[in-house]
Amino acid sequence: MIGGGSDREQAIVTNKLQPLVKEIKDWIEDGVSSLTICGGYQFLGEYYKKKNGEKLKGMGILPLYSEAGKNRLMTNLLISTKQFGNVVGFENHGGRTYHNLPPLGLVVNGYGNNGENGEEGLHYHHLIGTYLHGPILPKNPRIADYLIEKAYERKTGRTLEPLNDTFENEANEVVWERFLHKKRTKYKNES
Amino acid sequence: MKTQVAIWAGKIIGVLSRALGHGGSTIPGIVARKLDAKFLRHSRSIAKTIFYITGTNGKTTTANLISHLLQTAGQSVMTNREGSNMVTGLSACLVQSAPLIGWKKYDVAVLEVDEASLPNAIAECPSDYLLITNFFRDQLDRYGEIDLLIKKMKDSLKYFAGNFIINADDPFSNRFSNLKKDNIYVGLNAHAYPFDSYLMTESRYCPNCQNELSYSSVHYGHLGHYHCTCGFKRPETTFAAEKVFNDKKGIRLVIDDEEYPTTFKGLYNAYNVLFAIQACQALDVKPDVLRKGLMTYQNSKGRMQEFLVNGKVWRLNLVKNPAGGNVTLSEYFEGDETKLLMFCLNDNLADGEDISWIWDIDMELANRDELELFIASGTRAHDAALRMKYTGFPEKKIIILPDMNEAVLYAKRFESPTYIMATYTCLSPMISILSKEAEKENKGDSNLETSTIPLLSRYTQSVWRQGKYYLLKKAMRMEGDFSTSRRNQKPK
Ligand SMILES: [Zn+2]
C-alpha cells in the first residue's frame, strides 16, 4: 500500500524505491494485492508535471502521467463500479491523472482522475490506484475484502469467509445519499 | 478621510446585516477593506500594544485568557471574537471597536490570527508580540501543506521587529527561532505532568533533516523535550512551568516557585495558561493580579463545559482535529467511572468537509470496560460509529442517532453521565440542548420515569420517517426488548 505525501517526501520515496521497480512490476503482473492512493497513485506513473513545467520523475511502473492543474479538486467523491458497487470517499488533489488502463469506476459526484473524462482511478490485475481517501477501506468493505481475499488466495489457494459489514455498508449508503444530488458540472464528453 | 468613510460604511453595513438576520461578523471588514485597502494598518491607531496569537490549537483560549487577565489588571482591551481571525474578521473587529469619529485608545489589542492569514496581518500591521502556540498536523498535511504554510509565515516575518513568544516544546514552532535572537520560549519542564503520556499516532520527524526525533520527555502529541542527531533541538526555555498539578477545581501551575491555581480543566490547558501568564508579565502584570484573574476566568462555551443532567455532570468539549480529540479523550477517560461517550460529527464547511481526520484520533483510548455506550451523532454519525467499531469496541454498544436532540434524549436514560465531543457546527446546538436540560434540572421537572415514554415515541417517529427502523431495533435491543439473535439482519 502506498499513500500520498508532499512533493519533497514523494521524491525521497521514489529515489528509495527506484532499485525495486522491476520487482514491484513483476509482483503487480503476478497479481499481488496493492492499493495506491493520491500521491502514491500518481507516482506509479511516468512523471508528475508541476505548474512551473518541471517534471518530477515517477516510478514508471504503469503507463500513466499526471499534471498539476489550476485548482485543487476537492470534494466528496462518489463513483459507481461494476465489481464493488457504489464507492464513496473524499478527494483532494491538485494533479490530473491520464491513462488508458481500466478505471476503478465512473464518477457520479466529484472530479475523479482529471475532472474531464468522468473516470476515477485504475484497476489493473489486483492493483487499485485511486484519489479516494476518507478513508477508502472501512467505508468500502468490498474493496477491502477484495484486496485481502486476493492476497490470501495467492498465498494459500483457499478462500475466506465474509465478515459482518453492516456498519460499513450503512456508512457507505449514508454518504452516497448525502452527496448524490449535489450539483456538479458536466464532463466534456457528456451531452 | 478615506479611512473614516471606510469605518462608517463598515458600521452601517454591519448594522444592516445584523438587522437582516445575518451574523455578519466579517461583512463590515470586507466593506471597509474595499474602501481602504490596507485597513488593518489602523490597528496601530487604536491600541498601544498589539498581541497576535497564532497556531493550530489554543488560540482562542489563550487570547481570551490574556484579555481577561489584562482586564483584571485594569487595562482596556480590544479583542476579536472566535472565528473572526482572518484578515476580514480582524478588519471587522477594528471597524466595530472604532468610535464614529477619530480613534479610541485601548491599552492592548489581543487578536487571534489564523495561520494562513498571518502574512497579510503582519504586512498591514506588525504586532508587538507574536505568540506561536503549536502546529499540529491535520489532514492538510498529508499534502505537505504545513511545510508550505510555515514557510509562507516565516517569509512574512523576515523583517519582524516585535517579540516572538514561542512554544519551546513544539518542533514546528521552533522553526521560527532562527528569524530573530532573544526570543521568549515557554514550555513545560521534563515530567512536569503527573500522568502518563499516551501513545501518539502521528509522526514526529525533524523539520531540518527528516530523521526521526528523539524525546527525553513527551508531554502530548509531538510536544516535549526533543533532539535530533543533526543538532536541531528544543531551545532552553526562558519561562517554564516546573510542575502542573491536576487539582479538583482545575489545573495548578508552578512557575518560578510561584503557584498559579486555575479554573481550567484539562492538563493540555497548561500551555494556554503558560502563554497567557508570560504575555501579561511582558506588560508587568504582577503575580497576585494574575492569580486573581486566573481564578475568576470563565472558560469559553463548549470548552470542557459542564452541565448538570439527571443529577450527573455531563461534559462537552469542542474537537476540531486529531490532537484536540486525543487530549479530550485522555481527559474524559482519566477516571474509571462508568460513562457514555458521544461524538457529534458534522461535515459543514466550518467543520471541514473532509472528515477523514477522525481516523487519526486515538479512539482506541475509549475502548474501555467502563464505557457503557458510544453514541454517534451529527451529519456524519455513521462515520463516527464506524471509527469506533475499528477500535474493537463491541458493535452492540454503538448507537447511531444523527439528530443531536435524540442522541441527548437517548443518553439521558442511562444512570451514568455522558461526555461529548462535538465539531464546530455541532457545538452551539449542543450547548442549547444541554442548557435546556440543565434548566429542567433546576426546576426539578425532569426524571427518568417520565422522560422515557416521550423519548421513545419521538425516536420512533423520526426513525420511521427515515425508513431506518433497524436503528430503533438496535436501540430496543439495548433495552432487552429485542432478540439479539437477529442482530445482523437489516430489514429494508
Ligand atoms: Zn534533524
XYZ file of C-alpha atoms and ligand atoms in Angstrom:
684
model
C 0.000 0.000 0.000
C 1.315 3.407 -0.893
C -0.238 6.619 0.395
C 0.446 10.224 -0.519
C 2.817 12.860 0.786
C 4.294 16.233 -0.054
C 6.345 16.645 -3.246
C 9.518 16.524 -1.178
C 8.552 13.359 0.662
C 7.413 11.670 -2.546
C 10.736 12.419 -4.186
C 12.548 10.713 -1.285
C 10.344 7.627 -1.628
C 10.742 7.496 -5.403
C 14.511 7.504 -5.052
C 14.489 4.823 -2.368
C 12.192 2.570 -4.371
C 13.956 3.021 -7.691
C 16.095 -0.141 -7.397
C 12.946 -2.186 -6.697
C 10.889 -1.018 -9.671
C 11.451 -4.149 -11.715
C 10.481 -6.362 -8.795
C 7.357 -4.338 -7.989
C 6.316 -4.523 -11.651
C 6.615 -8.308 -11.564
C 4.589 -8.500 -8.376
C 1.786 -6.496 -9.902
C 1.746 -8.618 -13.054
C 1.693 -11.686 -10.820
C -1.467 -10.430 -9.068
C -0.191 -9.102 -5.750
C -2.889 -7.069 -3.983
C -1.923 -3.408 -3.994
C -3.612 -0.171 -3.083
C -2.107 3.183 -4.005
C -3.775 6.429 -3.114
C -3.428 10.029 -4.269
C 0.318 10.774 -4.452
C 1.049 7.063 -4.279
C -1.200 6.550 -7.292
C 0.385 9.392 -9.266
C 3.883 8.149 -8.603
C 3.171 4.757 -10.136
C 3.259 6.660 -13.390
C 5.950 8.127 -15.554
C 6.020 11.675 -14.248
C 4.206 14.464 -12.439
C 4.409 17.776 -14.246
C 4.411 20.692 -11.818
C 2.835 24.071 -12.532
C 6.195 25.562 -13.491
C 6.653 22.839 -16.124
C 9.220 20.908 -14.088
C 8.710 17.143 -14.346
C 9.062 15.071 -11.192
C 10.072 11.564 -12.107
C 7.651 8.806 -11.146
C 8.408 5.161 -10.579
C 7.375 4.321 -14.129
C 5.563 1.144 -13.173
C 2.429 1.795 -15.216
C 1.751 3.868 -18.341
C 0.142 6.904 -16.753
C 1.148 10.508 -16.082
C -0.142 13.428 -14.044
C -0.102 17.189 -14.469
C -0.699 19.898 -11.901
C -3.936 21.744 -12.619
C -5.115 25.216 -11.780
C -7.197 24.425 -8.705
C -7.299 21.617 -6.233
C -10.052 19.119 -6.931
C -11.545 18.772 -3.514
C -14.925 17.280 -2.681
C -16.858 14.186 -1.710
C -16.291 11.714 -4.497
C -18.882 9.100 -5.435
C -18.095 6.531 -8.089
C -20.031 3.605 -9.403
C -18.154 0.410 -10.122
C -19.207 -2.914 -11.576
C -17.226 -5.001 -9.176
C -17.536 -3.104 -5.874
C -20.871 -1.346 -6.216
C -21.074 2.254 -5.051
C -17.747 3.515 -3.773
C -17.538 6.670 -1.621
C -14.804 8.867 -0.208
C -13.166 12.255 -0.340
C -10.755 13.569 -2.945
C -8.231 16.358 -2.517
C -5.644 16.629 -5.251
C -4.007 19.248 -7.439
C -2.800 16.769 -10.047
C -4.791 15.442 -13.003
C -4.026 11.875 -13.994
C -4.330 10.447 -17.503
C -4.145 6.827 -18.641
C -5.786 4.273 -20.900
C -5.937 1.473 -18.351
C -9.267 0.229 -16.985
C -10.610 2.771 -14.434
C -11.772 1.797 -10.958
C -15.161 3.337 -11.649
C -17.192 6.125 -13.195
C -17.670 9.436 -11.401
C -21.178 10.145 -10.120
C -20.240 13.143 -7.950
C -16.874 14.887 -7.845
C -13.971 15.037 -10.292
C -12.022 11.763 -10.365
C -8.797 11.258 -12.307
C -8.795 14.564 -14.128
C -12.231 16.122 -13.929
C -12.628 15.693 -17.687
C -13.395 12.154 -18.771
C -15.619 11.053 -15.903
C -13.327 8.234 -14.862
C -11.764 7.623 -11.488
C -8.750 5.563 -10.506
C -7.419 2.459 -12.117
C -7.862 -1.246 -11.581
C -5.167 -3.436 -13.102
C -4.814 -7.068 -12.057
C -5.211 -6.746 -8.281
C -3.817 -3.236 -8.094
C -6.110 -0.342 -7.321
C -4.970 3.225 -7.784
C -7.336 5.984 -6.686
C -7.789 9.524 -5.427
C -10.320 8.337 -2.867
C -9.485 8.587 0.790
C -11.826 9.231 3.630
C -10.554 6.540 4.361
C -11.341 4.241 1.467
C -11.237 0.781 3.072
C -13.646 0.944 6.044
C -16.419 2.631 4.089
C -15.983 0.421 1.056
C -15.610 -3.012 2.610
C -15.955 -4.759 -0.728
C -12.661 -3.249 -1.825
C -11.018 -4.128 1.479
C -12.361 -7.680 1.255
C -11.228 -7.962 -2.354
C -7.643 -6.981 -1.570
C -7.443 -9.296 1.428
C -9.158 -12.130 -0.397
C -6.835 -11.939 -3.394
C -3.775 -11.780 -1.173
C -4.993 -14.747 0.882
C -5.860 -16.767 -2.195
C -2.499 -16.067 -3.769
C -0.716 -17.147 -0.608
C -2.790 -20.182 0.403
C -5.025 -21.093 -2.516
C -8.013 -21.059 -0.153
C -10.955 -18.663 0.093
C -12.168 -16.638 3.080
C -15.449 -16.438 4.980
C -17.123 -12.988 4.721
C -17.393 -10.711 7.782
C -20.343 -8.723 9.041
C -20.203 -5.358 7.256
C -23.462 -3.782 8.446
C -21.846 -0.646 9.891
C -19.544 -0.261 6.936
C -22.351 -0.541 4.421
C -24.566 1.854 6.349
C -21.804 4.475 6.385
C -21.308 3.964 2.666
C -25.027 4.359 1.908
C -25.349 7.491 4.025
C -22.502 9.238 2.222
C -23.869 8.137 -1.145
C -27.332 9.520 -0.400
C -25.961 12.704 1.113
C -23.870 13.779 -1.843
C -25.660 12.108 -4.724
C -27.919 15.012 -5.511
C -25.332 17.752 -5.225
C -24.919 19.808 -8.344
C -21.886 19.171 -10.411
C -20.543 20.345 -13.705
C -20.823 18.096 -16.677
C -17.822 16.499 -18.238
C -16.610 17.420 -21.674
C -17.722 14.121 -23.123
C -21.212 14.373 -21.665
C -24.049 15.876 -23.581
C -10.952 60.752 5.147
C -10.953 57.543 3.157
C -10.420 55.685 6.403
C -13.263 57.492 8.124
C -15.619 56.645 5.270
C -14.490 53.040 5.393
C -15.314 52.853 9.100
C -18.724 54.477 8.661
C -19.594 52.265 5.715
C -18.466 49.216 7.620
C -20.513 50.154 10.653
C -23.640 50.842 8.606
C -23.359 47.577 6.700
C -22.770 45.780 9.983
C -25.974 47.186 11.475
C -27.922 46.402 8.292
C -26.663 42.866 8.034
C -27.499 42.184 11.664
C -30.955 43.683 11.164
C -31.470 41.330 8.232
C -30.637 38.447 10.455
C -27.180 37.666 9.110
C -24.470 37.139 11.675
C -22.380 39.433 9.531
C -19.304 39.192 11.688
C -16.904 39.750 8.785
C -19.067 41.834 6.433
C -18.074 45.219 7.950
C -14.469 44.212 7.456
C -14.997 43.276 3.828
C -16.670 46.632 3.156
C -14.021 48.647 4.990
C -11.273 46.887 3.060
C -12.984 47.667 -0.257
C -12.775 51.362 0.567
C -9.421 51.363 2.334
C -7.282 48.506 1.102
C -4.767 48.041 3.886
C -7.287 48.752 6.565
C -5.596 46.695 9.266
C -2.708 49.166 9.495
C -5.011 51.311 11.622
C -4.749 48.793 14.444
C -1.771 50.929 15.443
C -4.069 53.918 15.903
C -6.338 52.087 18.259
C -4.035 50.141 20.571
C -0.748 50.901 22.289
C 0.360 47.282 22.396
C -0.685 44.577 19.967
C -0.563 40.823 20.555
C -1.110 38.343 17.741
C -1.741 34.747 18.700
C -1.401 32.079 16.052
C -1.038 28.283 15.808
C -3.217 25.198 15.371
C -4.682 24.739 18.845
C -5.280 27.016 21.818
C -5.539 30.375 20.004
C -8.980 31.226 21.282
C -8.444 30.113 24.850
C -5.089 31.886 25.089
C -6.455 35.121 23.605
C -9.493 35.086 25.880
C -7.379 34.416 28.937
C -4.879 37.179 28.142
C -7.759 39.633 27.668
C -9.295 38.621 30.954
C -6.009 38.829 32.870
C -5.220 42.266 31.445
C -8.701 43.496 32.235
C -8.268 42.218 35.777
C -5.128 44.347 35.875
C -7.262 47.350 34.920
C -6.205 47.676 31.302
C -8.593 48.339 28.424
C -8.505 45.544 25.877
C -9.736 45.139 22.320
C -10.171 41.574 21.133
C -11.675 39.684 18.193
C -14.358 37.085 18.503
C -13.658 33.478 17.815
C -13.922 32.672 14.127
C -13.144 36.263 13.126
C -9.463 35.517 12.865
C -8.836 36.077 9.172
C -7.934 39.436 7.676
C -11.569 40.386 7.027
C -12.577 39.326 10.533
C -9.759 41.334 12.097
C -10.789 44.337 9.986
C -14.388 43.914 11.116
C -13.230 43.861 14.714
C -11.379 47.125 14.099
C -14.441 48.747 12.468
C -16.625 47.777 15.389
C -14.140 48.902 18.013
C -13.615 52.322 16.432
C -15.846 55.201 17.555
C -17.683 57.261 14.906
C -15.016 59.961 14.864
C -11.299 59.557 15.450
C -9.765 56.619 17.286
C -10.401 55.405 20.763
C -7.270 54.303 22.537
C -7.142 50.851 24.008
C -4.187 49.803 26.102
C -3.884 46.484 24.364
C -5.251 44.626 21.339
C -5.287 40.854 21.807
C -6.006 39.232 18.461
C -6.059 35.598 17.446
C -4.875 35.281 13.861
C -5.463 32.347 11.557
C -2.132 30.859 10.462
C -2.831 31.363 6.773
C -3.856 34.987 7.366
C -0.802 35.867 9.413
C 1.363 37.047 6.463
C -1.271 39.608 5.442
C -1.915 40.712 9.006
C 1.827 41.172 9.602
C 2.262 43.049 6.318
C -0.508 45.518 7.156
C 0.215 45.857 10.833
C 3.136 44.099 12.542
C 2.323 43.264 16.141
C 4.484 43.952 19.187
C 4.265 40.357 20.275
C 3.625 37.236 18.256
C 2.643 34.130 20.195
C 3.145 30.854 18.322
C 1.261 28.200 20.262
C 1.806 24.992 18.275
C 1.359 23.318 14.919
C -0.391 20.023 14.655
C -0.561 18.042 11.503
C -4.083 17.595 10.268
C -5.471 16.186 7.068
C -3.997 19.106 5.167
C -0.550 17.918 5.952
C -0.975 14.740 4.029
C -0.337 17.033 1.104
C 2.673 18.696 2.654
C 0.895 21.949 3.224
C 2.159 22.545 6.738
C 5.680 22.945 5.330
C 4.384 25.455 2.838
C 2.305 27.251 5.475
C 5.243 27.648 7.853
C 7.460 28.817 5.011
C 4.953 31.492 3.994
C 4.572 32.591 7.602
C 8.326 32.805 8.058
C 8.800 34.755 4.825
C 6.349 37.352 6.064
C 8.253 37.678 9.335
C 11.717 38.351 7.898
C 11.693 41.967 8.999
C 9.502 41.497 12.053
C 10.692 43.835 14.785
C 8.384 42.629 17.544
C 8.966 39.839 20.042
C 8.336 36.185 19.456
C 6.852 34.105 22.223
C 7.419 30.554 21.037
C 6.384 27.155 22.347
C 9.757 25.551 23.049
C 8.209 22.094 23.269
C 6.889 22.149 19.693
C 9.397 21.303 16.941
C 7.266 23.098 14.344
C 7.078 26.357 16.324
C 10.806 26.110 16.917
C 11.298 26.620 13.195
C 10.582 30.308 13.764
C 13.552 30.533 16.140
C 16.155 31.427 13.552
C 14.328 34.588 12.474
C 15.494 36.591 15.470
C 17.670 36.424 18.544
C 16.451 36.775 22.123
C 13.135 35.024 21.626
C 10.922 34.213 24.558
C 10.471 30.453 24.930
C 7.759 28.932 27.066
C 7.485 25.242 27.845
C 6.995 22.577 30.436
C 9.895 21.091 32.351
C 10.619 17.401 31.886
C 7.992 15.258 33.573
C 6.020 18.290 34.734
C 2.878 16.256 34.151
C 1.897 13.650 36.695
C 0.160 11.486 34.106
C 1.476 9.048 31.536
C 1.737 10.451 28.096
C -0.262 8.258 25.792
C 0.957 6.922 22.530
C 0.907 9.307 19.668
C -0.159 8.115 16.267
C 1.300 10.950 14.265
C 4.840 11.014 13.036
C 7.431 13.206 14.642
C 10.235 13.947 12.292
C 12.931 16.557 12.342
C 11.893 19.518 10.193
C 15.561 20.023 9.406
C 16.816 16.639 8.242
C 13.668 14.423 8.183
C 15.127 11.873 10.598
C 13.021 10.732 13.499
C 13.296 12.988 16.545
C 14.330 11.530 19.915
C 12.383 12.533 23.001
C 13.612 12.518 26.570
C 10.163 13.581 27.788
C 6.834 13.674 25.917
C 4.026 15.971 27.091
C 1.405 15.319 24.490
C 1.397 14.673 20.774
C 4.767 15.768 19.455
C 5.177 18.343 22.237
C 8.017 17.570 24.607
C 11.771 17.553 25.010
C 13.144 16.567 21.632
C 16.509 16.493 19.946
C 17.927 15.300 16.656
C 21.279 13.975 15.541
C 21.585 16.972 13.211
C 21.646 19.355 16.171
C 18.050 20.551 15.945
C 16.710 20.517 19.499
C 14.307 22.054 21.958
C 15.576 25.513 22.895
C 16.201 26.479 26.526
C 13.008 27.895 27.966
C 13.019 31.436 29.279
C 9.742 30.842 31.079
C 8.759 27.349 32.168
C 6.228 25.537 34.276
C 8.142 23.337 36.674
C 5.096 21.319 37.633
C 1.476 21.032 36.594
C -0.958 19.589 39.122
C -4.487 18.438 38.466
C -6.474 19.837 41.408
C -10.164 19.392 41.927
C -11.018 22.934 40.856
C -8.666 22.915 37.916
C -5.033 22.674 36.964
C -2.344 24.435 39.019
C 0.978 25.548 37.582
C 4.219 26.163 39.439
C 6.320 28.785 37.657
C 9.451 30.328 39.168
C 8.346 28.966 42.549
C 5.062 30.879 42.283
C 1.848 28.855 42.428
C -0.883 29.615 39.900
C -4.142 27.744 40.569
C -6.656 27.985 37.711
C -10.212 27.004 36.850
C -9.069 25.151 33.721
C -9.986 21.519 33.345
C -7.618 19.513 31.209
C -3.874 19.336 31.559
C -3.398 20.378 27.960
C -4.567 23.839 29.008
C -1.244 24.238 30.814
C 0.255 25.656 27.620
C -2.532 28.193 27.186
C -2.115 29.346 30.785
C 1.659 29.497 30.446
C 1.446 31.616 27.282
C -1.093 33.945 28.851
C 0.934 34.472 32.027
C 4.082 35.154 30.006
C 2.257 37.629 27.763
C 0.904 39.521 30.767
C 4.226 39.502 32.562
C 5.714 41.144 29.487
C 3.368 44.028 30.339
C 4.389 43.906 34.004
C 1.241 42.405 35.433
C 2.054 41.157 38.940
C 1.599 37.546 40.113
C -1.121 38.452 42.608
C -3.223 40.050 39.896
C -2.603 37.078 37.621
C -3.730 34.662 40.339
C -6.912 36.654 40.864
C -7.591 36.710 37.113
C -6.953 33.002 36.725
C -9.453 32.139 39.430
C -12.166 34.440 38.053
C -11.770 33.336 34.433
C -14.790 31.657 32.921
C -13.922 29.157 30.262
C -15.444 29.830 26.864
C -18.526 27.927 25.908
C -18.045 24.380 24.812
C -14.534 24.156 26.227
C -14.741 21.362 28.790
C -18.070 22.852 29.726
C -20.053 21.038 32.387
C -23.827 20.571 32.570
C -25.926 19.053 35.308
C -28.232 16.490 33.677
C -30.137 13.828 35.642
C -28.095 14.758 38.673
C -24.892 13.856 36.853
C -22.179 16.094 35.496
C -22.062 15.846 31.717
C -19.128 17.321 29.875
C -18.831 18.918 26.464
C -15.706 19.776 24.523
C -15.045 21.155 21.057
C -12.968 18.830 18.882
C -11.731 20.034 15.534
C -8.608 17.987 14.838
C -6.934 14.736 15.926
C -4.744 16.415 18.541
C -7.803 18.026 20.129
C -9.610 14.689 20.022
C -6.740 12.944 21.771
C -6.469 15.394 24.649
C -10.241 15.366 25.083
C -10.334 11.584 25.315
C -7.417 11.416 27.717
C -9.250 13.920 29.889
C -12.588 12.085 29.679
C -11.018 8.729 30.496
C -8.762 9.881 33.274
C -11.086 8.465 35.900
C -12.559 4.975 35.629
C -16.168 5.942 36.462
C -18.771 4.419 34.134
C -19.761 6.792 31.369
C -21.225 7.233 27.902
C -19.287 8.843 25.104
C -20.998 10.863 22.397
C -19.278 12.044 19.233
C -21.198 14.714 17.289
C -19.624 14.928 13.845
C -20.772 17.392 11.189
C -19.167 17.961 7.797
C -20.152 21.547 7.069
C -17.588 23.977 5.711
C -16.667 25.221 9.191
C -16.114 21.677 10.441
C -14.072 20.656 7.420
C -15.840 18.743 4.668
C -13.231 16.008 4.711
C -13.907 14.035 7.860
C -11.087 11.524 7.427
C -9.200 13.219 10.274
C -11.317 11.288 12.768
C -9.279 8.201 11.843
C -6.216 9.907 13.270
C -7.842 10.351 16.676
C -6.680 7.722 19.131
C -10.251 6.482 19.624
C -8.703 3.238 20.899
C -8.286 5.187 24.138
C -12.072 4.987 24.569
C -12.334 1.232 24.104
C -12.663 0.538 27.795
C -14.917 -1.533 30.012
C -16.273 1.488 31.879
C -17.651 2.884 28.620
C -21.273 1.746 28.634
C -22.276 3.124 25.282
C -20.893 5.074 22.349
C -23.400 7.383 20.684
C -22.591 8.700 17.227
C -24.448 11.844 16.187
C -24.345 14.655 13.608
C -24.492 14.629 9.822
C -21.651 12.107 9.665
C -22.741 9.978 12.632
C -22.193 6.826 10.601
C -18.559 7.667 10.047
C -18.061 8.303 13.757
C -19.688 4.951 14.572
C -17.509 3.171 12.044
C -14.373 4.717 13.537
C -15.416 3.438 16.967
C -16.089 -0.029 15.610
C -12.475 -0.209 14.436
C -11.200 0.285 17.982
C -12.608 -3.152 18.704
C -15.383 -1.724 20.891
C -18.417 -4.082 20.798
C -20.710 -3.140 17.930
C -23.809 -3.673 20.024
C -22.700 -0.868 22.332
C -22.574 1.609 19.454
C -25.702 3.612 18.656
C -26.225 5.879 15.662
C -28.575 8.824 16.200
C -27.798 11.600 13.709
C -30.241 14.019 15.387
C -28.496 15.555 18.385
C -31.753 16.056 20.289
C -32.484 12.375 20.003
C -28.952 11.495 20.952
C -29.204 13.519 24.168
C -32.652 12.165 25.000
C -31.387 8.664 24.491
C -28.296 9.210 26.622
C -30.436 10.656 29.410
C -31.947 7.262 30.046
C -28.705 5.996 31.453
C -27.586 6.485 35.023
C -24.028 7.318 34.024
C -23.042 10.749 32.730
C -22.366 11.399 29.052
C -19.174 13.004 27.845
C -19.494 14.715 24.497
C -17.048 15.577 21.743
C -18.526 17.984 19.199
C -17.209 19.511 15.994
C -17.555 23.225 15.378
C -21.094 23.458 13.993
C -22.401 20.863 16.460
C -21.260 22.952 19.364
C -23.832 25.696 19.710
C -26.871 23.469 19.059
C -25.464 21.063 21.626
C -24.924 23.845 24.157
C -28.526 24.961 23.784
C -29.863 21.402 24.087
C -27.825 20.785 27.221
C -28.612 24.191 28.719
C -32.310 23.386 28.401
C -31.724 20.047 30.099
C -29.765 21.708 32.872
C -32.568 24.259 33.276
C -35.140 21.494 33.667
C -32.902 20.060 36.299
C -33.103 23.301 38.260
C -36.863 23.397 38.037
C -36.993 19.786 39.112
C -39.390 18.626 36.398
C -37.134 16.054 34.879
C -36.791 12.496 35.977
C -36.028 9.256 34.315
C -39.529 7.821 34.709
C -41.409 10.472 32.785
C -38.855 11.105 30.123
C -38.785 7.534 28.868
C -42.083 7.398 27.027
C -41.939 10.684 25.123
C -38.400 9.795 24.248
C -39.296 6.538 22.598
C -42.187 7.980 20.653
C -40.015 10.800 19.403
C -37.355 8.411 18.487
C -39.680 6.012 16.725
C -41.272 8.754 14.717
C -38.170 10.178 13.179
C -36.568 6.805 12.714
C -39.633 5.553 10.872
C -39.619 8.665 8.809
C -36.119 7.879 7.648
C -37.193 4.355 6.859
C -34.421 3.069 9.045
C -36.145 1.255 11.779
C -33.273 -1.139 12.206
C -31.751 1.701 14.231
C -34.717 1.513 16.542
C -34.422 -2.217 16.836
C -30.826 -1.757 17.747
C -31.824 0.744 20.401
C -34.515 -1.522 21.800
C -32.171 -4.446 21.851
C -30.070 -2.426 24.207
C -33.105 -2.364 26.460
C -33.500 -6.114 26.164
C -36.730 -5.744 24.174
C -35.471 -7.413 21.078
C -33.834 -10.697 20.383
C -30.120 -10.402 19.838
C -30.027 -13.367 17.525
C -31.292 -11.148 14.747
C -28.522 -8.655 15.218
C -27.082 -8.877 11.763
C -30.298 -8.595 9.869
C -31.111 -5.310 8.302
C -34.781 -5.060 7.391
C -35.494 -2.910 4.376
Zn 17.470 16.727 12.314
